[in-house]
Short mmCIF file of the C-alpha atoms (twelve columns), coordinates in Angstrom:
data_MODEL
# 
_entry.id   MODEL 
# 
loop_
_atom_site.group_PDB 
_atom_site.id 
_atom_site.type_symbol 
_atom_site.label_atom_id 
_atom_site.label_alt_id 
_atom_site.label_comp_id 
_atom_site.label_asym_id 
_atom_site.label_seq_id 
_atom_site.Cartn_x 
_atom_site.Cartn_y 
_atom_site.Cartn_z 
_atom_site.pdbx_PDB_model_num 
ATOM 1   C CA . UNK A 1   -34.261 67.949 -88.252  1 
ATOM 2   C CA . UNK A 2   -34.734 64.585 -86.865  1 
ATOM 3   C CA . UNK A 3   -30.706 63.590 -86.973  1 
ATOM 4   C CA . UNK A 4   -30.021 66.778 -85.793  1 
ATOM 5   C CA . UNK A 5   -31.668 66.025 -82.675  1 
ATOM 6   C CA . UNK A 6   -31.597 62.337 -82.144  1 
ATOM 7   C CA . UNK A 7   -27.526 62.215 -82.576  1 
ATOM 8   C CA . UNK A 8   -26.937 64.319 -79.484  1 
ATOM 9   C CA . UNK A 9   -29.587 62.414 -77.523  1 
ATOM 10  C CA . UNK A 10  -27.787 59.173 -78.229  1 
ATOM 11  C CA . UNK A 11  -24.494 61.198 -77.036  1 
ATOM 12  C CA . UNK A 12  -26.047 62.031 -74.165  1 
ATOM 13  C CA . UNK A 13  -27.488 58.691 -73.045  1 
ATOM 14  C CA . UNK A 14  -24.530 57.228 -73.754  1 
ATOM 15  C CA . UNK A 15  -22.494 59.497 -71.838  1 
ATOM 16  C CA . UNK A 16  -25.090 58.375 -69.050  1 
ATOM 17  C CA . UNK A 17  -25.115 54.555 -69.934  1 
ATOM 18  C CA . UNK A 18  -21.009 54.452 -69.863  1 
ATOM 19  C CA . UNK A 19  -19.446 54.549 -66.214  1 
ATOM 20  C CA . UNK A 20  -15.680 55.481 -67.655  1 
ATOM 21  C CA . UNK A 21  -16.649 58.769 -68.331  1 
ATOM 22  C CA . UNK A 22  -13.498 61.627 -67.911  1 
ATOM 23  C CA . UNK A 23  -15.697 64.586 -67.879  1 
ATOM 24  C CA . UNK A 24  -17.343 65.734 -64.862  1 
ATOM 25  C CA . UNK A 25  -20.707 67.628 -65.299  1 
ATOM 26  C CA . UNK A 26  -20.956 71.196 -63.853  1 
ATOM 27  C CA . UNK A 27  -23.825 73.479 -62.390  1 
ATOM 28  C CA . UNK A 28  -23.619 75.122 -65.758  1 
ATOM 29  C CA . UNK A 29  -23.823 72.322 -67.631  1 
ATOM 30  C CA . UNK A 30  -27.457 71.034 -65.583  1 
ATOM 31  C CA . UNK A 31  -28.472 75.160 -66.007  1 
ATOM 32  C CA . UNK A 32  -27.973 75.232 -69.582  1 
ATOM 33  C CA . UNK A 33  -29.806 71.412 -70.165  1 
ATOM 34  C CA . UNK A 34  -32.448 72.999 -67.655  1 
ATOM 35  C CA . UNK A 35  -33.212 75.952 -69.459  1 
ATOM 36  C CA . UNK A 36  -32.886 74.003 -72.859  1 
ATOM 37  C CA . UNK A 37  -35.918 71.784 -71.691  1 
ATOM 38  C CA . UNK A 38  -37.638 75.237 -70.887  1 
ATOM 39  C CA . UNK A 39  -37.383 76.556 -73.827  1 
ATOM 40  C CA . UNK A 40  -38.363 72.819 -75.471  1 
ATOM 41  C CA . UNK A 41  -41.415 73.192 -73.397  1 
ATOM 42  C CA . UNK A 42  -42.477 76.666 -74.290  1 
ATOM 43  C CA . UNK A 43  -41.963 75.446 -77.810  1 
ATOM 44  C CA . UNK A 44  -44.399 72.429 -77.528  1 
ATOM 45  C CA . UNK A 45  -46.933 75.017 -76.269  1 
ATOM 46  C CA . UNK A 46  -46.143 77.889 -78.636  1 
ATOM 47  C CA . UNK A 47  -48.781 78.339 -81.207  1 
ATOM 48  C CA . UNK A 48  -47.097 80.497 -83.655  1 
ATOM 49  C CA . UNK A 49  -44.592 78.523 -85.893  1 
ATOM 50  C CA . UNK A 50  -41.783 81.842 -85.811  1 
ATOM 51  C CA . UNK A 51  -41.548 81.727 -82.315  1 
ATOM 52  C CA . UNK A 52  -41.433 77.868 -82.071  1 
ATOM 53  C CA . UNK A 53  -38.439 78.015 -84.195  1 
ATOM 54  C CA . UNK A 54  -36.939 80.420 -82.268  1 
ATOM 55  C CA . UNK A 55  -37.655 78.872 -79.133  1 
ATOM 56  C CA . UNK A 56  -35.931 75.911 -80.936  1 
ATOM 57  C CA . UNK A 57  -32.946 77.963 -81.650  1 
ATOM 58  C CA . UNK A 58  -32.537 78.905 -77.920  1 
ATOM 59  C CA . UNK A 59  -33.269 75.226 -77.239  1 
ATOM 60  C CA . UNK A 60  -30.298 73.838 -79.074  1 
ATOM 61  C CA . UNK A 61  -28.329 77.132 -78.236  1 
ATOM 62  C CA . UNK A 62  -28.492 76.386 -74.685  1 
ATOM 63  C CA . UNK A 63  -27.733 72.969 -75.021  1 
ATOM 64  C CA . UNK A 64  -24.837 73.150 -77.316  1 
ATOM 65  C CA . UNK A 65  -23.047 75.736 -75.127  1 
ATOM 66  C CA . UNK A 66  -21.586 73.103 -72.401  1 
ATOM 67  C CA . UNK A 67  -19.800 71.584 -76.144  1 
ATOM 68  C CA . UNK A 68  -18.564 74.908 -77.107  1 
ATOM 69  C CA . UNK A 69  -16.853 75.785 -73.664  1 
ATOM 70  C CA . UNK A 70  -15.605 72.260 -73.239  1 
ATOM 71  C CA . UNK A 71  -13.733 72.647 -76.565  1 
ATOM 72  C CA . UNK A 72  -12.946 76.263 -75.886  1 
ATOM 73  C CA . UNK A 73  -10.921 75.298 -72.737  1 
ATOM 74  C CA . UNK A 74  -10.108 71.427 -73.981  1 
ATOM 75  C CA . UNK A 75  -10.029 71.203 -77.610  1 
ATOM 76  C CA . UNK A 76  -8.608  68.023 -77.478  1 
ATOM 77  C CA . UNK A 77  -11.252 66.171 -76.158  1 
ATOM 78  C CA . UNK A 78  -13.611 67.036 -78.778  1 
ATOM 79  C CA . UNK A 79  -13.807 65.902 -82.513  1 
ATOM 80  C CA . UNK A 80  -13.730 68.664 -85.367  1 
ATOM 81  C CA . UNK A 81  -15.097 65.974 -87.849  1 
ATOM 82  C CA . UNK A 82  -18.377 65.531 -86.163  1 
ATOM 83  C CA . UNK A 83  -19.298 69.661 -86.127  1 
ATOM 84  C CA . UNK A 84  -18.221 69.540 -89.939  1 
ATOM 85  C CA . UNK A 85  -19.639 66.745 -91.281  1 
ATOM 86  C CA . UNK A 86  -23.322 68.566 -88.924  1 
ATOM 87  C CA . UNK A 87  -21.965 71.685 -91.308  1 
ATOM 88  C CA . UNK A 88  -21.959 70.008 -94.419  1 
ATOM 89  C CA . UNK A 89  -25.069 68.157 -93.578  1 
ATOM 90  C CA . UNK A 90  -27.435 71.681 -92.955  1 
ATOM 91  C CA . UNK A 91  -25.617 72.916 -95.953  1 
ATOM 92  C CA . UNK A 92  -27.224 69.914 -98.171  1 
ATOM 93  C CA . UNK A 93  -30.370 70.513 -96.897  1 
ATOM 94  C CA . UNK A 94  -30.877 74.419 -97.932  1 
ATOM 95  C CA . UNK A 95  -32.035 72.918 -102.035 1 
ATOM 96  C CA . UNK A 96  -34.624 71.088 -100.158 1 
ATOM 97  C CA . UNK A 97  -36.119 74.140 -97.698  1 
ATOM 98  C CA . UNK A 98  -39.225 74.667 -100.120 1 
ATOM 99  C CA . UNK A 99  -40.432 78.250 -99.593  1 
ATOM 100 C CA . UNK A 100 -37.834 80.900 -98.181  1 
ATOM 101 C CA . UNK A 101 -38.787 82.429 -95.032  1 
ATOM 102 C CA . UNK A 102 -37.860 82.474 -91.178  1 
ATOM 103 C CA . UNK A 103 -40.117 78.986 -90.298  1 
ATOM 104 C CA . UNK A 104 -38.757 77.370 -92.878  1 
ATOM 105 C CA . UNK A 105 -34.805 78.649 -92.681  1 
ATOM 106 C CA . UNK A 106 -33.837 80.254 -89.692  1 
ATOM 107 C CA . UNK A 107 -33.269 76.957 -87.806  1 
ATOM 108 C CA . UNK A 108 -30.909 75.327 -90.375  1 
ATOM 109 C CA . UNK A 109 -29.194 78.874 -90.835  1 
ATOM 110 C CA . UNK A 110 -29.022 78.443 -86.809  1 
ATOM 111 C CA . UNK A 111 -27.205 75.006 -87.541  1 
ATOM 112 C CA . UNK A 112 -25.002 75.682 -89.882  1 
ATOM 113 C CA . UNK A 113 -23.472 78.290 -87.921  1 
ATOM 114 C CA . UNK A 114 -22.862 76.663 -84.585  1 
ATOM 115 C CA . UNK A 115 -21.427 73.097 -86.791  1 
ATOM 116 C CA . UNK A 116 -18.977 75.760 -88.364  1 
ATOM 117 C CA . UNK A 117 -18.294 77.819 -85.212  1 
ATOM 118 C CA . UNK A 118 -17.815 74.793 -83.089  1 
ATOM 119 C CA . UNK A 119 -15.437 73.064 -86.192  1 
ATOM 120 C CA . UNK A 120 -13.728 76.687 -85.720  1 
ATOM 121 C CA . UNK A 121 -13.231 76.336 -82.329  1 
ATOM 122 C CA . UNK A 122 -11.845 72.745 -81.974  1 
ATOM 123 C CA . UNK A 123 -9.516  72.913 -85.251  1 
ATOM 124 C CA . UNK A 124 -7.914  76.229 -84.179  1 
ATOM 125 C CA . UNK A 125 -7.812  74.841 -80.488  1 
ATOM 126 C CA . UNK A 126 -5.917  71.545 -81.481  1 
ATOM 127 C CA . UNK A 127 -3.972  73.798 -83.744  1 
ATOM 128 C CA . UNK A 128 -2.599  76.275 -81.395  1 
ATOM 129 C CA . UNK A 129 -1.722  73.436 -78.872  1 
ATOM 130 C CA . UNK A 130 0.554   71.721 -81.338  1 
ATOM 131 C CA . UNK A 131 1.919   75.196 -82.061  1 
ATOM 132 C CA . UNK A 132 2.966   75.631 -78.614  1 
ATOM 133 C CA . UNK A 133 4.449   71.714 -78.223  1 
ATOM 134 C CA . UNK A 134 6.360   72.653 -80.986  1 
ATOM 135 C CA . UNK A 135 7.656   76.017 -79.613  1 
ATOM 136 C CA . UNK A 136 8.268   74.765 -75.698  1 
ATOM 137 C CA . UNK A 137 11.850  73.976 -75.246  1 
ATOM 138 C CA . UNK A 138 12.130  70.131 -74.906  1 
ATOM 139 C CA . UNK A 139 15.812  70.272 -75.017  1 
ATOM 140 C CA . UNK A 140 18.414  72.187 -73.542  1 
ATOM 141 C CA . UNK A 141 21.029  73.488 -76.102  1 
# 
């Protein structure tokens, strides 16, 4: 849970840290990071461990939807390999969840999900691009 959480904080300073940034930062993009810390808040507060993990969810949620419209709209700029090598990683993990119930499995269910819908996303984005490339008339016959 710890890499899951620390990789897109280093992301995110860096993006900060490094001036030659091409993406621009929306209103939606400071809404969903605003209501992300919510929801991190609530969390820190939230006595019962069910609803901390599904504040944790919405957290993350919240936070990773910025990615997913970025590479809904501009697939290019994202890499697939990151979102399944995060898959493969919460897949690894389920052997080690010792006792099967929501506390304990909802949140890496909740991760392998968005790594494989956001891999989903970015592969069949990049692969519908070159599809069209390859179908635009270049030449003139």
């Amino acid at each position: 849970r710890f890499i899951s959480g620390s990789v897109p904080r280093t992301i995110f300073m860096f993006g900060i840290l490094i001036r030659q940034r091409y993406w621009k930062l929306t209103w939606f993009d400071y809404g969903c990071g605003a209501l992300s810390v919510v929801a991190l808040g609530v969390w820190l507060i939230a006595d019962a461990p069910v609803i901390a993990i599904l504040l944790a969810v919405i957290a993350d949620l919240l936070a990773s939807a910025p990615t997913l419209l970025k590479a809904w709209k501009n697939p290019e700029t994202e890499t697939e390999l990151t979102f399944f090598m995060g898959f493969l990683a919460s897949v690894i993990t389920i052997p080690a969840i010792p006792v099967w119930d929501l506390a304990n499995t909802s949140f890496q269910a909740y991760l392998i999900i968005v790594n494989l819908v956001l891999f989903a996303v970015i592969a069949f984005g990049k692969f519908s691009q070159r599809k069209l490339r390859q179908q635009s008339p270049t030449q003139i016959p």
